[in-house]
Amino acid sequence: MGIGSLFIPSLPKELSPVHPPLGIHPNYAVNKPTTLVLREKIFSFTGDDFAIKDIHGQPVIKCKGKFLSLRDRKIISDLNGNVLFQIRDKAWTIHTIYIGEDPQGEEIFRVRKRFSFGTKLEATFRNAVDGNEIVLTVKGDIFAYSADVMLGETVIAQIRKQLVDVREYLADTQTYFVTVAPGVDLTLMAAICICFDEAKHDAEPAGY
């Protein structure tokens, strides 16, 4: 595949509102553009809780990562500690699949990595508001840790990774910014960012 096939993320822009609200937790689909801040250290499996905040430093949800039975699990909860869903990877599959499960263990979304140069994910779920089956495409830049989350041809979220400085590199605390369109579930976009990061690391050579 030639260099002309590389995905180039769109420039940062104001994202249009989405109607009806889109996601699995409609109460997290706020009516204004929101930028989530995810520090990469939350993706480690220390068992610690980390707050996912907005650009103003206000906590939105919590993430807990741990290693269990050779499967990576992340637990997403509200600020009171009530579990919204957990993310695990599905073992023994050719293509990487991440499964989102509700507190009862029922699947509510999945994110599948498609074979492509760079990172291309496909997220599927049943929309909570109208019951429609939704497919989102996540097209990413293998070099810049950037991606667009797309509903058809419409960008509904943009994932961008902050450039690494020496202090952040040594502390292993690099940062993602996820800009989300009004009407889109913030918890689902955070989950997609986590899956994007996992897929990127899975694709990197050992010792990278």
Tab-separated table of N, CA and C in Angstrom, residues 135-137 149-155:
chain	number	residue	atom	x	y	z
A	135	VAL	N	-23.137	2.088	13.542
A	135	VAL	CA	-21.756	1.729	13.246
A	135	VAL	C	-20.953	3.020	13.136
A	136	LEU	N	-19.921	3.139	13.956
A	136	LEU	CA	-18.989	4.265	13.891
A	136	LEU	C	-17.656	3.765	13.353
A	137	THR	N	-17.007	4.582	12.559
A	137	THR	CA	-15.682	4.260	12.046
A	137	THR	C	-14.655	5.178	12.686
A	149	VAL	N	-13.516	10.099	14.752
A	149	VAL	CA	-14.626	9.168	14.956
A	149	VAL	C	-15.759	9.648	14.063
A	150	MET	N	-16.224	8.758	13.178
A	150	MET	CA	-17.133	9.189	12.123
A	150	MET	C	-18.424	8.383	12.123
A	151	LEU	N	-19.526	9.094	11.957
A	151	LEU	CA	-20.832	8.499	11.710
A	151	LEU	C	-21.129	8.742	10.239
A	152	GLY	N	-20.944	7.720	9.415
A	152	GLY	CA	-20.993	7.929	7.983
A	152	GLY	C	-19.823	8.811	7.561
A	153	GLU	N	-20.138	9.948	6.950
A	153	GLU	CA	-19.101	10.885	6.535
A	153	GLU	C	-18.962	12.066	7.500
A	154	THR	N	-19.677	12.007	8.623
A	154	THR	CA	-19.680	13.113	9.575
A	154	THR	C	-18.746	12.828	10.742
A	155	VAL	N	-17.840	13.750	11.028
A	155	VAL	CA	-16.953	13.621	12.179
A	155	VAL	C	-17.718	14.020	13.437
